[in-house]
mmCIF file of C-alpha atoms and ligand atoms in Angstrom:
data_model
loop_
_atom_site.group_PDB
_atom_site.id
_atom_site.type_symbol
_atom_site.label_atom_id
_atom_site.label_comp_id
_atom_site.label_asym_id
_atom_site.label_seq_id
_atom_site.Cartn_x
_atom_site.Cartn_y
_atom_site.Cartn_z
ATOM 1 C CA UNK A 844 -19.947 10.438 -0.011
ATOM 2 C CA UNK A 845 -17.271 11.246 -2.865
ATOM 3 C CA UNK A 846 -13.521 9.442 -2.354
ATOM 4 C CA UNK A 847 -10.688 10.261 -4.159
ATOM 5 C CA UNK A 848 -8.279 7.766 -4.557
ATOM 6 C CA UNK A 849 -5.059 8.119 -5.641
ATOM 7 C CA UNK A 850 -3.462 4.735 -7.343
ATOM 8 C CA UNK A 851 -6.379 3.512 -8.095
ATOM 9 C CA UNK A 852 -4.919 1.650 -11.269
ATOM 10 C CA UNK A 853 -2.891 -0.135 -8.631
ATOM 11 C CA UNK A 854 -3.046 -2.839 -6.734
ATOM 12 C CA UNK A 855 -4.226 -1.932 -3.496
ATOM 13 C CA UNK A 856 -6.274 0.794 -5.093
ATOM 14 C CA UNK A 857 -8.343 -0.683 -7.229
ATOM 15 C CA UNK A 858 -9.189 -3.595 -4.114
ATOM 16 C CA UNK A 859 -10.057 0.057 -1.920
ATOM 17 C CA UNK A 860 -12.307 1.086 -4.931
ATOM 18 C CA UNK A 861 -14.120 -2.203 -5.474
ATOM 19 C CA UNK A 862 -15.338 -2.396 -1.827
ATOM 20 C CA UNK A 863 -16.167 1.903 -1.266
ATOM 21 C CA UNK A 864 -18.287 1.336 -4.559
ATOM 22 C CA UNK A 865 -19.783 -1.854 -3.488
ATOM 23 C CA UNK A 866 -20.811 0.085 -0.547
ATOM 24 C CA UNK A 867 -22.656 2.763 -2.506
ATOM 25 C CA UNK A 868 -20.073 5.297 -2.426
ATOM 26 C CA UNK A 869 -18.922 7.706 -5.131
ATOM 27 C CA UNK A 870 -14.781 7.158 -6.723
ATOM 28 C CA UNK A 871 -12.830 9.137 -8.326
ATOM 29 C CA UNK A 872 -9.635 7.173 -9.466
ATOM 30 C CA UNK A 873 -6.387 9.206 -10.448
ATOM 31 C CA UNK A 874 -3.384 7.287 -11.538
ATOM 32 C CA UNK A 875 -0.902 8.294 -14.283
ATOM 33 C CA UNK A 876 -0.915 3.848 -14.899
ATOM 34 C CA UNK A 877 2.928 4.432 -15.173
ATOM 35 C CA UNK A 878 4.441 1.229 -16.607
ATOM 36 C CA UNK A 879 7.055 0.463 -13.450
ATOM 37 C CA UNK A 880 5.159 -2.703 -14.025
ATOM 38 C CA UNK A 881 2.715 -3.980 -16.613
ATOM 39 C CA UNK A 882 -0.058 -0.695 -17.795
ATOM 40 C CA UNK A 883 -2.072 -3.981 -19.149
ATOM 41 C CA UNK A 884 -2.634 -5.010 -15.737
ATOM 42 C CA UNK A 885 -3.245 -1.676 -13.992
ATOM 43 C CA UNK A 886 -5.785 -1.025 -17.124
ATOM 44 C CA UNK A 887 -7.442 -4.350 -16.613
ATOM 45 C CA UNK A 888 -8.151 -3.344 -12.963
ATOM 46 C CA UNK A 889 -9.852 -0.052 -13.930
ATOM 47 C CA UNK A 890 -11.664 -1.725 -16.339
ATOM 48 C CA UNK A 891 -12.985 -4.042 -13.841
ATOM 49 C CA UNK A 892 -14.130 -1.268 -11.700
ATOM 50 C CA UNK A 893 -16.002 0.364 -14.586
ATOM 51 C CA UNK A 894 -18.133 -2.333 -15.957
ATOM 52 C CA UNK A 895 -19.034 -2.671 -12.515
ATOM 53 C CA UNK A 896 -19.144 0.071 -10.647
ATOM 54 C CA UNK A 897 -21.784 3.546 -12.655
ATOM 55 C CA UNK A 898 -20.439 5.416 -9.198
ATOM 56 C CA UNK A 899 -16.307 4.917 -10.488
ATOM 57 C CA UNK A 900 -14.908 7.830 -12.361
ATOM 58 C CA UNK A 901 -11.378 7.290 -13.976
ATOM 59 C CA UNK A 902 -9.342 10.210 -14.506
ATOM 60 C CA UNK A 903 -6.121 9.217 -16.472
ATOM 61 C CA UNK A 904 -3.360 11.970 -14.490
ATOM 62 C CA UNK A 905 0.201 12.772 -12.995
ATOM 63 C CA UNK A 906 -0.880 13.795 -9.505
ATOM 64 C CA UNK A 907 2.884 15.168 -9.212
ATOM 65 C CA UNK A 908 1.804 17.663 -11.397
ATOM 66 C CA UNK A 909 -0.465 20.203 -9.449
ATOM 67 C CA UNK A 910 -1.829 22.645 -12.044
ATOM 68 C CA UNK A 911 -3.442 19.038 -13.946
ATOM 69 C CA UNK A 912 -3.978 17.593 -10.583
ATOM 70 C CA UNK A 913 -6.516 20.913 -9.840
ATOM 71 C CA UNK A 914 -7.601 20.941 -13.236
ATOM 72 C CA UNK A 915 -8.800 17.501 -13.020
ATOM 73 C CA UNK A 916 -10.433 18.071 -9.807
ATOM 74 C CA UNK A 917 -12.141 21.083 -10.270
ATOM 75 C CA UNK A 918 -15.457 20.230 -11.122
ATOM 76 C CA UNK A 919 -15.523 17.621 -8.362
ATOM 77 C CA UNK A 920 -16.487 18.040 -4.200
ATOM 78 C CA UNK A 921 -13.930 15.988 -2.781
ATOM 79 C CA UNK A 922 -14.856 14.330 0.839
ATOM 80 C CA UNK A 923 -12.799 12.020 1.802
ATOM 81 C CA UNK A 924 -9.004 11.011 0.345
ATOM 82 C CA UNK A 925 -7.262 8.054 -0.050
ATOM 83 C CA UNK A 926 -3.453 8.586 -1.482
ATOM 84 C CA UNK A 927 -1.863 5.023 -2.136
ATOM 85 C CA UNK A 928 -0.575 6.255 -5.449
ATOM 86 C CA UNK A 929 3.364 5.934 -5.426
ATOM 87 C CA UNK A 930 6.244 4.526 -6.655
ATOM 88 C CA UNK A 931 6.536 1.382 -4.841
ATOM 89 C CA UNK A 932 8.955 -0.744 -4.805
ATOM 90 C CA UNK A 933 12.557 -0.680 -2.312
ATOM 91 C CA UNK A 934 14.656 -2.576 -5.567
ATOM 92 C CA UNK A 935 13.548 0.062 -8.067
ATOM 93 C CA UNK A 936 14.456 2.990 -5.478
ATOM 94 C CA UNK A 937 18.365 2.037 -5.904
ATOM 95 C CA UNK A 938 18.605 2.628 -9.980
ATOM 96 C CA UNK A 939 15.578 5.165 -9.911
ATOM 97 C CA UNK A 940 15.556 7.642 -7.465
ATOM 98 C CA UNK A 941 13.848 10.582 -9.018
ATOM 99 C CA UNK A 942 10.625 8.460 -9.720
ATOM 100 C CA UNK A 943 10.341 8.055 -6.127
ATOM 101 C CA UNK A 944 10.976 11.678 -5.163
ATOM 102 C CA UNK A 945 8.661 12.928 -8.186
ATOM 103 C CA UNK A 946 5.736 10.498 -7.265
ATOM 104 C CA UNK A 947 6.195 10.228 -3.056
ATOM 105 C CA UNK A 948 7.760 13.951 -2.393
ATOM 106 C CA UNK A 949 5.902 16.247 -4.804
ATOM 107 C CA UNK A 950 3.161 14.142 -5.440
ATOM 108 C CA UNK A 951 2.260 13.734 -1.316
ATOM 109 C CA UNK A 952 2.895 17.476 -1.152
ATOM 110 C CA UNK A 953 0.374 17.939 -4.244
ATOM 111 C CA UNK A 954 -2.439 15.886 -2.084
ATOM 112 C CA UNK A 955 -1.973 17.588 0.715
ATOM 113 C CA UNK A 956 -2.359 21.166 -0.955
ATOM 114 C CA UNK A 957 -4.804 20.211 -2.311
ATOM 115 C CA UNK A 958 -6.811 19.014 0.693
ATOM 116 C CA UNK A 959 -5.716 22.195 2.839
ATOM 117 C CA UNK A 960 -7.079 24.194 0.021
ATOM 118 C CA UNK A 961 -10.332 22.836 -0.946
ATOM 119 C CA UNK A 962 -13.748 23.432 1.429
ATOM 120 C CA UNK A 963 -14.571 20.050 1.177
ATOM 121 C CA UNK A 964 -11.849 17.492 2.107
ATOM 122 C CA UNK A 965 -12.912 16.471 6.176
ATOM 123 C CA UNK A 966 -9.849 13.421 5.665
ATOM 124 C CA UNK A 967 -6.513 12.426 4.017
ATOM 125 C CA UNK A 968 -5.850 9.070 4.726
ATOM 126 C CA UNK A 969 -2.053 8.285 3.078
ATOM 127 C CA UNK A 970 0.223 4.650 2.004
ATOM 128 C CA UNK A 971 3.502 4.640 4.366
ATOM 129 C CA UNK A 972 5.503 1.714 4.679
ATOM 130 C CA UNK A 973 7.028 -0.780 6.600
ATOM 131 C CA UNK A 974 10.337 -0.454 4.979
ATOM 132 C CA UNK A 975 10.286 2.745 7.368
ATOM 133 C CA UNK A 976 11.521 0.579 10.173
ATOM 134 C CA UNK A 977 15.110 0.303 8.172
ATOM 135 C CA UNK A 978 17.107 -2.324 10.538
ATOM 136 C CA UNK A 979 14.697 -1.958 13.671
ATOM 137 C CA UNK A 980 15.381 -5.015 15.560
ATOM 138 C CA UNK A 981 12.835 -4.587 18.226
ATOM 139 C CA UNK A 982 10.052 -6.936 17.330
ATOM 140 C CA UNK A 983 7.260 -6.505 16.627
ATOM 141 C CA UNK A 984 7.553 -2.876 15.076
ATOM 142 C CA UNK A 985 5.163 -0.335 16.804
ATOM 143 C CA UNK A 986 4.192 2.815 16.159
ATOM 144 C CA UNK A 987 6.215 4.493 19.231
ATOM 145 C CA UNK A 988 9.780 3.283 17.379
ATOM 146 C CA UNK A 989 12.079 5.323 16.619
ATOM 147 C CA UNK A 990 12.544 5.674 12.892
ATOM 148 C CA UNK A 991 14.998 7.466 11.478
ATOM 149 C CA UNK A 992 17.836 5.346 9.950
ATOM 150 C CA UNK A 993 16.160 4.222 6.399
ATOM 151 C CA UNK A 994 18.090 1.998 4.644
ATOM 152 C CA UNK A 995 16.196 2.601 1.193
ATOM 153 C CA UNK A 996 15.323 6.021 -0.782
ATOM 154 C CA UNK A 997 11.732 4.552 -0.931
ATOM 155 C CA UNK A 998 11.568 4.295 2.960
ATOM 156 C CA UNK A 999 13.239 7.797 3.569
ATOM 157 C CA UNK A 1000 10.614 9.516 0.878
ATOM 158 C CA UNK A 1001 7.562 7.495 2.823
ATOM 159 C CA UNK A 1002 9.068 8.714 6.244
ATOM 160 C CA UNK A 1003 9.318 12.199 4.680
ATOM 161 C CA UNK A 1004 5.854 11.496 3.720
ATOM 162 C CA UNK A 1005 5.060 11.154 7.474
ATOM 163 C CA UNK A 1006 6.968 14.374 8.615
ATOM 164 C CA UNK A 1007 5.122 16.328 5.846
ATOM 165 C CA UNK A 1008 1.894 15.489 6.886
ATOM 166 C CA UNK A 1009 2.553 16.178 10.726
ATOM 167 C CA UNK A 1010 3.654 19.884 9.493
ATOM 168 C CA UNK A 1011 0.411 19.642 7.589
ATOM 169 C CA UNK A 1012 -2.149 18.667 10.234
ATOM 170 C CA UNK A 1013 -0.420 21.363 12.655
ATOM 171 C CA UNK A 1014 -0.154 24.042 10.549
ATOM 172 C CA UNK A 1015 -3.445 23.675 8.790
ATOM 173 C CA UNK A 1016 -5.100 21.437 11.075
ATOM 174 C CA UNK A 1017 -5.863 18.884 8.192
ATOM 175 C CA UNK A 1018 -7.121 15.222 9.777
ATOM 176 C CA UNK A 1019 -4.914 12.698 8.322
ATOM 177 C CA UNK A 1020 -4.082 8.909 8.886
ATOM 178 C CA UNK A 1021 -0.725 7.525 7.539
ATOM 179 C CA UNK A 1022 -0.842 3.993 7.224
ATOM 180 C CA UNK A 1023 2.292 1.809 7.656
ATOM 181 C CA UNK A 1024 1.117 -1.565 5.163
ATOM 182 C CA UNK A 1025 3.064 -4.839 5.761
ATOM 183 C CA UNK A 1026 3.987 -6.686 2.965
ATOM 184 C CA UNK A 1027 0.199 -6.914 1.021
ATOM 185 C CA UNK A 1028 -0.849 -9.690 -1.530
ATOM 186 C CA UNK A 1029 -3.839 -11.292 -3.159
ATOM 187 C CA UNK A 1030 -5.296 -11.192 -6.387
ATOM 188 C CA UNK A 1031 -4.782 -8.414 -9.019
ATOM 189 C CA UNK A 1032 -1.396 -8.312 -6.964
ATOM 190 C CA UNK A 1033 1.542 -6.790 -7.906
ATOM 191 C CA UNK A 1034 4.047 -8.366 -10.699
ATOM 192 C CA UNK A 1035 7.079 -6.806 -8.838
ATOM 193 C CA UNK A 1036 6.604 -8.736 -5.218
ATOM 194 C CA UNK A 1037 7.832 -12.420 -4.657
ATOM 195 C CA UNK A 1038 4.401 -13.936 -4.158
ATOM 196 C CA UNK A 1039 3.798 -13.017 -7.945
ATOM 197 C CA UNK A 1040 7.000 -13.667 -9.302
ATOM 198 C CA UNK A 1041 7.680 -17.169 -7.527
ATOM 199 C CA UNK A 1042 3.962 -17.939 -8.891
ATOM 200 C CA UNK A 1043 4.821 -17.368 -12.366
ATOM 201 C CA UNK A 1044 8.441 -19.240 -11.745
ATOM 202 C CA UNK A 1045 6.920 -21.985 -10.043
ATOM 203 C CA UNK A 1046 4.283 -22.671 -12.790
ATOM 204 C CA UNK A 1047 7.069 -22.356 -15.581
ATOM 205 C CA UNK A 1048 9.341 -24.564 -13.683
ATOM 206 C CA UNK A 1049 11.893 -21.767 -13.801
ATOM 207 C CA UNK A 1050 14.137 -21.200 -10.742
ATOM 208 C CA UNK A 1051 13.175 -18.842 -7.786
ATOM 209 C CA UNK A 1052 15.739 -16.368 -6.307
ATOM 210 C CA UNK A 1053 15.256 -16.671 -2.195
ATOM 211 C CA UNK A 1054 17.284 -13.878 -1.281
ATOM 212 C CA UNK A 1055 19.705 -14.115 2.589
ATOM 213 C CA UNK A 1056 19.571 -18.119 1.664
ATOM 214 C CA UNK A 1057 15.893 -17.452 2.926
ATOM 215 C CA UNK A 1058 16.580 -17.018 6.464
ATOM 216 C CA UNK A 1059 13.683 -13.935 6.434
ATOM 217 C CA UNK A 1060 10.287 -13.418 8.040
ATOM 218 C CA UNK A 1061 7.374 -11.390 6.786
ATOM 219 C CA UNK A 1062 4.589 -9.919 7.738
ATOM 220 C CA UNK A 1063 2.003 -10.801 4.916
ATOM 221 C CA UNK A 1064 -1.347 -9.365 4.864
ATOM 222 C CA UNK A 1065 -3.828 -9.812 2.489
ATOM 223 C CA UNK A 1066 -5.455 -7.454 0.717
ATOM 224 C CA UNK A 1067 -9.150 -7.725 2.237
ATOM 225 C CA UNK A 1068 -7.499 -7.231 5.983
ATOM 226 C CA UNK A 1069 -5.690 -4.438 4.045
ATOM 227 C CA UNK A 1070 -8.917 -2.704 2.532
ATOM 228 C CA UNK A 1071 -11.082 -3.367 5.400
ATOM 229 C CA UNK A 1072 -8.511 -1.144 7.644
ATOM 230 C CA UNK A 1073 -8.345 1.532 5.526
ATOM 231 C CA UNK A 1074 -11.897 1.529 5.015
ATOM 232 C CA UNK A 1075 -12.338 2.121 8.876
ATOM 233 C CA UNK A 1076 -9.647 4.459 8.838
ATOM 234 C CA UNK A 1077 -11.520 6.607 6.107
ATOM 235 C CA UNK A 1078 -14.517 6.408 8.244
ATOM 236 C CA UNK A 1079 -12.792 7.875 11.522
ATOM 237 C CA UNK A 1080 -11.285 10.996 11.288
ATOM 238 C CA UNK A 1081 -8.741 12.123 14.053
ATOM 239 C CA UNK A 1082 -10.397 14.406 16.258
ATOM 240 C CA UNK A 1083 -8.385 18.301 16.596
ATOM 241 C CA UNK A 1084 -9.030 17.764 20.579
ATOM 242 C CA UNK A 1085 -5.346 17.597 21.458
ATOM 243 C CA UNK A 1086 -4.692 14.704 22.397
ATOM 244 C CA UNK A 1087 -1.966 12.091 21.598
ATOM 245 C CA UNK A 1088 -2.282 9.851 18.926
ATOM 246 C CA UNK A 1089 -0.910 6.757 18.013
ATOM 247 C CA UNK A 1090 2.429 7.355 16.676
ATOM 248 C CA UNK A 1091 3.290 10.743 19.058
ATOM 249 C CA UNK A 1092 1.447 13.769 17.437
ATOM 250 C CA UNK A 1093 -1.110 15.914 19.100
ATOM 251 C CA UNK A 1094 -2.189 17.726 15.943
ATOM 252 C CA UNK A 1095 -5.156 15.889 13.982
ATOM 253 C CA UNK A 1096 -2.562 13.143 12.714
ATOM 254 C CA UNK A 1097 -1.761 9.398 13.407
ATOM 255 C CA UNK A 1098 -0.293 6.652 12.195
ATOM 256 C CA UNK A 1099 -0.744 3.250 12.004
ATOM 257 C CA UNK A 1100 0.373 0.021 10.947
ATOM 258 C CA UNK A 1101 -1.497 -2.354 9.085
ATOM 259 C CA UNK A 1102 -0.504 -6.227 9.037
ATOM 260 C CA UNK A 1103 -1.599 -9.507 10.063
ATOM 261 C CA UNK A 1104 0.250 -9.407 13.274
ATOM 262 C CA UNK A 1105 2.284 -12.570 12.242
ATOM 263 C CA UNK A 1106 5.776 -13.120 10.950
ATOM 264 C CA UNK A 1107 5.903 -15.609 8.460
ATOM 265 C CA UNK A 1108 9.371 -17.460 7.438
ATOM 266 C CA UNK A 1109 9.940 -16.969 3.836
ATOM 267 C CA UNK A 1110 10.639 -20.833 3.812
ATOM 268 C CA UNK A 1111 7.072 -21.319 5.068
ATOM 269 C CA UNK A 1112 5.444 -18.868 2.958
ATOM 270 C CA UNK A 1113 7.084 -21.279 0.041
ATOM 271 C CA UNK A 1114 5.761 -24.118 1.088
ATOM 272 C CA UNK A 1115 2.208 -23.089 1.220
ATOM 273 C CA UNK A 1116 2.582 -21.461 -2.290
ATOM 274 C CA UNK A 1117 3.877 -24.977 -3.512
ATOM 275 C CA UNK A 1118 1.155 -26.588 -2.125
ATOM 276 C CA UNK A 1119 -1.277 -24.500 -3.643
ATOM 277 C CA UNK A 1120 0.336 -24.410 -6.979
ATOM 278 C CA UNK A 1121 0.994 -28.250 -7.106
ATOM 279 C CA UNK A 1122 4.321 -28.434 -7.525
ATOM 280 C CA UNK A 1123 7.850 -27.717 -6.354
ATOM 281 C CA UNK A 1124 9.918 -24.873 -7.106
ATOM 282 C CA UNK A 1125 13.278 -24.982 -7.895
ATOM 283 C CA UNK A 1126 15.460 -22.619 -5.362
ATOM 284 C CA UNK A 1127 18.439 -20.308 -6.218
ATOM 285 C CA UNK A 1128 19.563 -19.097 -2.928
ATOM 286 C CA UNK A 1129 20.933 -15.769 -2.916
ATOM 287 C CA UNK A 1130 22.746 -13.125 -0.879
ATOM 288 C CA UNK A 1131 20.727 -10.418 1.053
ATOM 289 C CA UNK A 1132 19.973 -7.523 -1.520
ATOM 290 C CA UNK A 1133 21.034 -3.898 -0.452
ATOM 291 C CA UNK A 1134 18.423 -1.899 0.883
ATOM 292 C CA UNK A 1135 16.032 -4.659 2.059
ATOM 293 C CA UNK A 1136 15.130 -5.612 5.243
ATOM 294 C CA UNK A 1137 15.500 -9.301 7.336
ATOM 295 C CA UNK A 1138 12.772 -8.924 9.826
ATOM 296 C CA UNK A 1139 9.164 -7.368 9.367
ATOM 297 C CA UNK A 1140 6.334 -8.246 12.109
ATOM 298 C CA UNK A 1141 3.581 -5.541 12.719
ATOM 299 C CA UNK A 1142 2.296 -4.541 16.075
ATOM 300 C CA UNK A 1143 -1.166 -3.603 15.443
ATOM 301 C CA UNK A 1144 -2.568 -2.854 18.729
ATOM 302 C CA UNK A 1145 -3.003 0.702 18.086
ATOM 303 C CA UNK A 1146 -5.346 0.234 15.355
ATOM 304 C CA UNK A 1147 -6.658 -2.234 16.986
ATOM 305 C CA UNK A 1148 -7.478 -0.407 20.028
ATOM 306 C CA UNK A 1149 -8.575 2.504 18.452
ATOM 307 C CA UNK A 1150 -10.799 1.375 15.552
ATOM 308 C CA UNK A 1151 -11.768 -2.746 16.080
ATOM 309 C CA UNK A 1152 -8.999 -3.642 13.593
ATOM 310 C CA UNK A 1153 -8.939 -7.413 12.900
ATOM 311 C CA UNK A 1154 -6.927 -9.325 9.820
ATOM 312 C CA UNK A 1155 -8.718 -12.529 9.980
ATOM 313 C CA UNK A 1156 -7.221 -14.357 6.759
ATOM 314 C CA UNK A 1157 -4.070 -16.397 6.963
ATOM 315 C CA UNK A 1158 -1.512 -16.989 4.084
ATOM 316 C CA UNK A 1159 -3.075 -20.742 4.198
ATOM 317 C CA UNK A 1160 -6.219 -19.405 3.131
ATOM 318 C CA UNK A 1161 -4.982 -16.038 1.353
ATOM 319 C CA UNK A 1162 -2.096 -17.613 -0.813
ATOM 320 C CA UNK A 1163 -4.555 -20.092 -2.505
ATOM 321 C CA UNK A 1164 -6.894 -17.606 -3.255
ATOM 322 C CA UNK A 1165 -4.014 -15.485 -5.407
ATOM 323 C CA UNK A 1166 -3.039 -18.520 -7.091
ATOM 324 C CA UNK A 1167 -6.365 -19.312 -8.318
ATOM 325 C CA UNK A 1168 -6.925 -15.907 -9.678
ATOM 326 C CA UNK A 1169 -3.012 -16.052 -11.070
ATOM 327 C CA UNK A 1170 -4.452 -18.995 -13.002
ATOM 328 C CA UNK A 1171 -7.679 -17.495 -14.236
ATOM 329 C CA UNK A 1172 -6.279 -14.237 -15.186
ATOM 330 C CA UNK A 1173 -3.334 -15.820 -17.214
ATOM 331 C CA UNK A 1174 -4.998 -18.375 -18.475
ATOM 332 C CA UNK A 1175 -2.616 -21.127 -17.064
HETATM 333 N N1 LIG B 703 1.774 -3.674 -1.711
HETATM 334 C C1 LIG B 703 2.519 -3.622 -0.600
HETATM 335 O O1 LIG B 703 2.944 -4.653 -0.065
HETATM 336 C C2 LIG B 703 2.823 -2.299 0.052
HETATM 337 C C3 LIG B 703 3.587 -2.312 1.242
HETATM 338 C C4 LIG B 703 3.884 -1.101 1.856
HETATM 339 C C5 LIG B 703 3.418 0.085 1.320
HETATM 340 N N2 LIG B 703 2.693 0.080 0.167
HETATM 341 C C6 LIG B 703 2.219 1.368 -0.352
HETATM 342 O O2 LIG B 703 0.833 1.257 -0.620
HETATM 343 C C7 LIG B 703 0.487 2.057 -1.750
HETATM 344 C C8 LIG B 703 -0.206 1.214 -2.799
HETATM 345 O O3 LIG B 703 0.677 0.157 -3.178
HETATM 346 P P1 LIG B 703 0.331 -0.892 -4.312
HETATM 347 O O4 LIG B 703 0.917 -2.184 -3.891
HETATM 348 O O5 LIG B 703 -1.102 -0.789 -4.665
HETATM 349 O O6 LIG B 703 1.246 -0.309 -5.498
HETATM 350 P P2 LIG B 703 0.945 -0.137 -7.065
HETATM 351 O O7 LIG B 703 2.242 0.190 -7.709
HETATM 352 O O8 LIG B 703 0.191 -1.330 -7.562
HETATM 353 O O9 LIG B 703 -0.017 1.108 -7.120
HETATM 354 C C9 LIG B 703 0.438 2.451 -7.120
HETATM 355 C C10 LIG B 703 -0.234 3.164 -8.278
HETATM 356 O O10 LIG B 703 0.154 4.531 -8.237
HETATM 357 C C11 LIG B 703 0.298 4.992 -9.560
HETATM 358 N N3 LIG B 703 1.186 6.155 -9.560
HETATM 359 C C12 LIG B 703 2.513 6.192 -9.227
HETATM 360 N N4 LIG B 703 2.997 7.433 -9.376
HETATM 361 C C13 LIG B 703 1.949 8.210 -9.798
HETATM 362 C C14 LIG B 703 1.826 9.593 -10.141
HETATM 363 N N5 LIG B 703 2.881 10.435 -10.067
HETATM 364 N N6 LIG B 703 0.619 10.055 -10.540
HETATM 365 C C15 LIG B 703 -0.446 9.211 -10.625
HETATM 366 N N7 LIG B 703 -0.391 7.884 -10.326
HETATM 367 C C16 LIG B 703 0.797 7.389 -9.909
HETATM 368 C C17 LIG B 703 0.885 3.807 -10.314
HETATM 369 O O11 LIG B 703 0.618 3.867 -11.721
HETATM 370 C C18 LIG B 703 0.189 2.627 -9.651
HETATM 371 O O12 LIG B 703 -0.948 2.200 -10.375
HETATM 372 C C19 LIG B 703 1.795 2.696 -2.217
HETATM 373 O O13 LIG B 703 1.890 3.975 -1.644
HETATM 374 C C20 LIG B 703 2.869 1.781 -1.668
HETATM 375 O O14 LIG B 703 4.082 2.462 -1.497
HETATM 376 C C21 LIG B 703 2.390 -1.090 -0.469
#
């Protein structure tokens, strides 16, 4: 079967095309490797997949622009779609707006006419986000919530995301699966989330910012749990048979979140990254930032229910495994 996936220079991208292409499947990779954080790194990744992988095909391209995006597709039959490119990030959405409504608005709509146009494409599977539960303080955050307060541009353009897609799969009847991720990490991770930058910190002896004097929790999943939900996503389509699907709809559309089903206190979280770097880091306590959010805890029992969904790997097992590969890749 042929999978496009979108952000495959990326972090959770590249781990989604290492295991579809370990399973004998063909990938095409778009991803415009936009340097919001280090091009070295997201070039690294795809370089990774291609001494690996004969079945990976890289194609170096702003999905936000739809003439290239069709261009680049043309000569390719297109099953099955993956879209975790973005810009991430709910710090960056506060001095850099357009990125996110150039790369999440356009370039979502871009997939999306794409898929409704081509004869091929049986299922878009999309990235949403936690951050879409804003200051939800019903824990832990289901599906069935009510989410419309965002308290970040990023989580109103991944919620828009959402409402596009629902217009999508009614009007068009396209299948697609929006995933809500949780707070994701392991190795190749991303240079821009605290498990990364109190790493580096931590190993420099440099101090780490805890933001709300660390009084947060956090739903931290690691990558494999991530990939190996998406995966069964991918493999499921929503049926058109009218029913209703987790998160409401009765079109060919549902949404799910993705996360270890555990909260984690930041303070905790610290601790086992100190224990698996060997030493103790040295902690600036700061205010709450604007636009982030206390709480996050996942209620997974839709996916769960529907598909056999099971994280299995803790942050005492998965936080040692991203230091070692921290080490290894740096050198350190
Ligand atoms: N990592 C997390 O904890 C987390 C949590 C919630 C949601 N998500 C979502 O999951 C998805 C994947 O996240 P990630 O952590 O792998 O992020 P990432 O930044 O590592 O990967 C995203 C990739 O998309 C590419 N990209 C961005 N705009 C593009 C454009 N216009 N055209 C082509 N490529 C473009 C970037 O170059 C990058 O390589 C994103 O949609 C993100 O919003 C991630």
């Amino acid at each position: 079967m042929t999978f496009l996936v979108t952000g495959a220079a990326g972090f959770i991208g590249y781990h989604l095309s290492e295991r579809l292409l370990s399973r004998g499947e063909r990938v095409i990779g778009i991803d415009n490797v936009n340097d919001y954080y280090s091009p070295k790194l997201k070039r690294d990744r795809i370089a990774d997949l291609k001494r690996r992988h004969n079945g990976f095909t890289f194609i170096e391209q702003d999905f936000a622009d739809f003439d290239g995006l069709k261009t680049a597709l043309a000569s390719h039959r297109v099953e099955r779609i993956a879209h975790l490119g973005a810009q991430a990030g709910v710090r960056y959405s506060l001095t850099n707006p357009h990125a996110y409504v150039h790369s999440n608005l356009v370039g979502h709509l871009n997939l999306m006419e794409y898929a409704r146009h081509s004869d091929s494409v049986e299922h878009l599977v999309y990235a949403s986000s936690s951050s879409v539960y804003g200051k939800n303080e019903k824990l832990p955050f289901s599906v069935e919530d009510r989410v419309d307060q965002p308290i970040s541009l990023y989580a109103a353009t991944k919620k828009a995301d959402e409402l596009m897609s629902e217009t999508y799969s009614h009007l068009y009847r396209l299948p697609q699966t929006g995933l809500r991720f949780f707070t994701v990490y392991g190795p190749w991770g991303r240079p821009d989330m605290a498990m990364w930058l109190f790493t580096d910190a931590i190993l420099k002896g440099e101090p780490i910012k805890v933001f709300n004097s660390g009084d947060m929790r956090r739903d931290f999943t690691y990558v494999d749990d991530i990939v190996s939900g998406i995966v069964a996503c991918l493999d499921n389509p929503p049926p058109d048979d009218g029913s209703v699907k987790a998160g409401g709809s009765v079109t060919p559309h549902r949404i799910y979140n993705i996360g270890n089903h555990r909260s984690e206190e930041l303070m905790h979280m610290i601790a086992v990254l100190e224990k698996a770097v060997g030493k103790t880091a040295v902690k600036q306590f700061e205010p709450m930032q604007p636009g982030d959010v206390k709480d996050t805890f996942a209620d997974i029992s839709a996916i769960e229910r529907d598909l056999g969904f099971h994280p299995t790997t803790s942050i005492e097992e998965g936080i040692p495994r991203f230091v070692d590969w921290f080490r290894t890749y740096h050198g350190v």
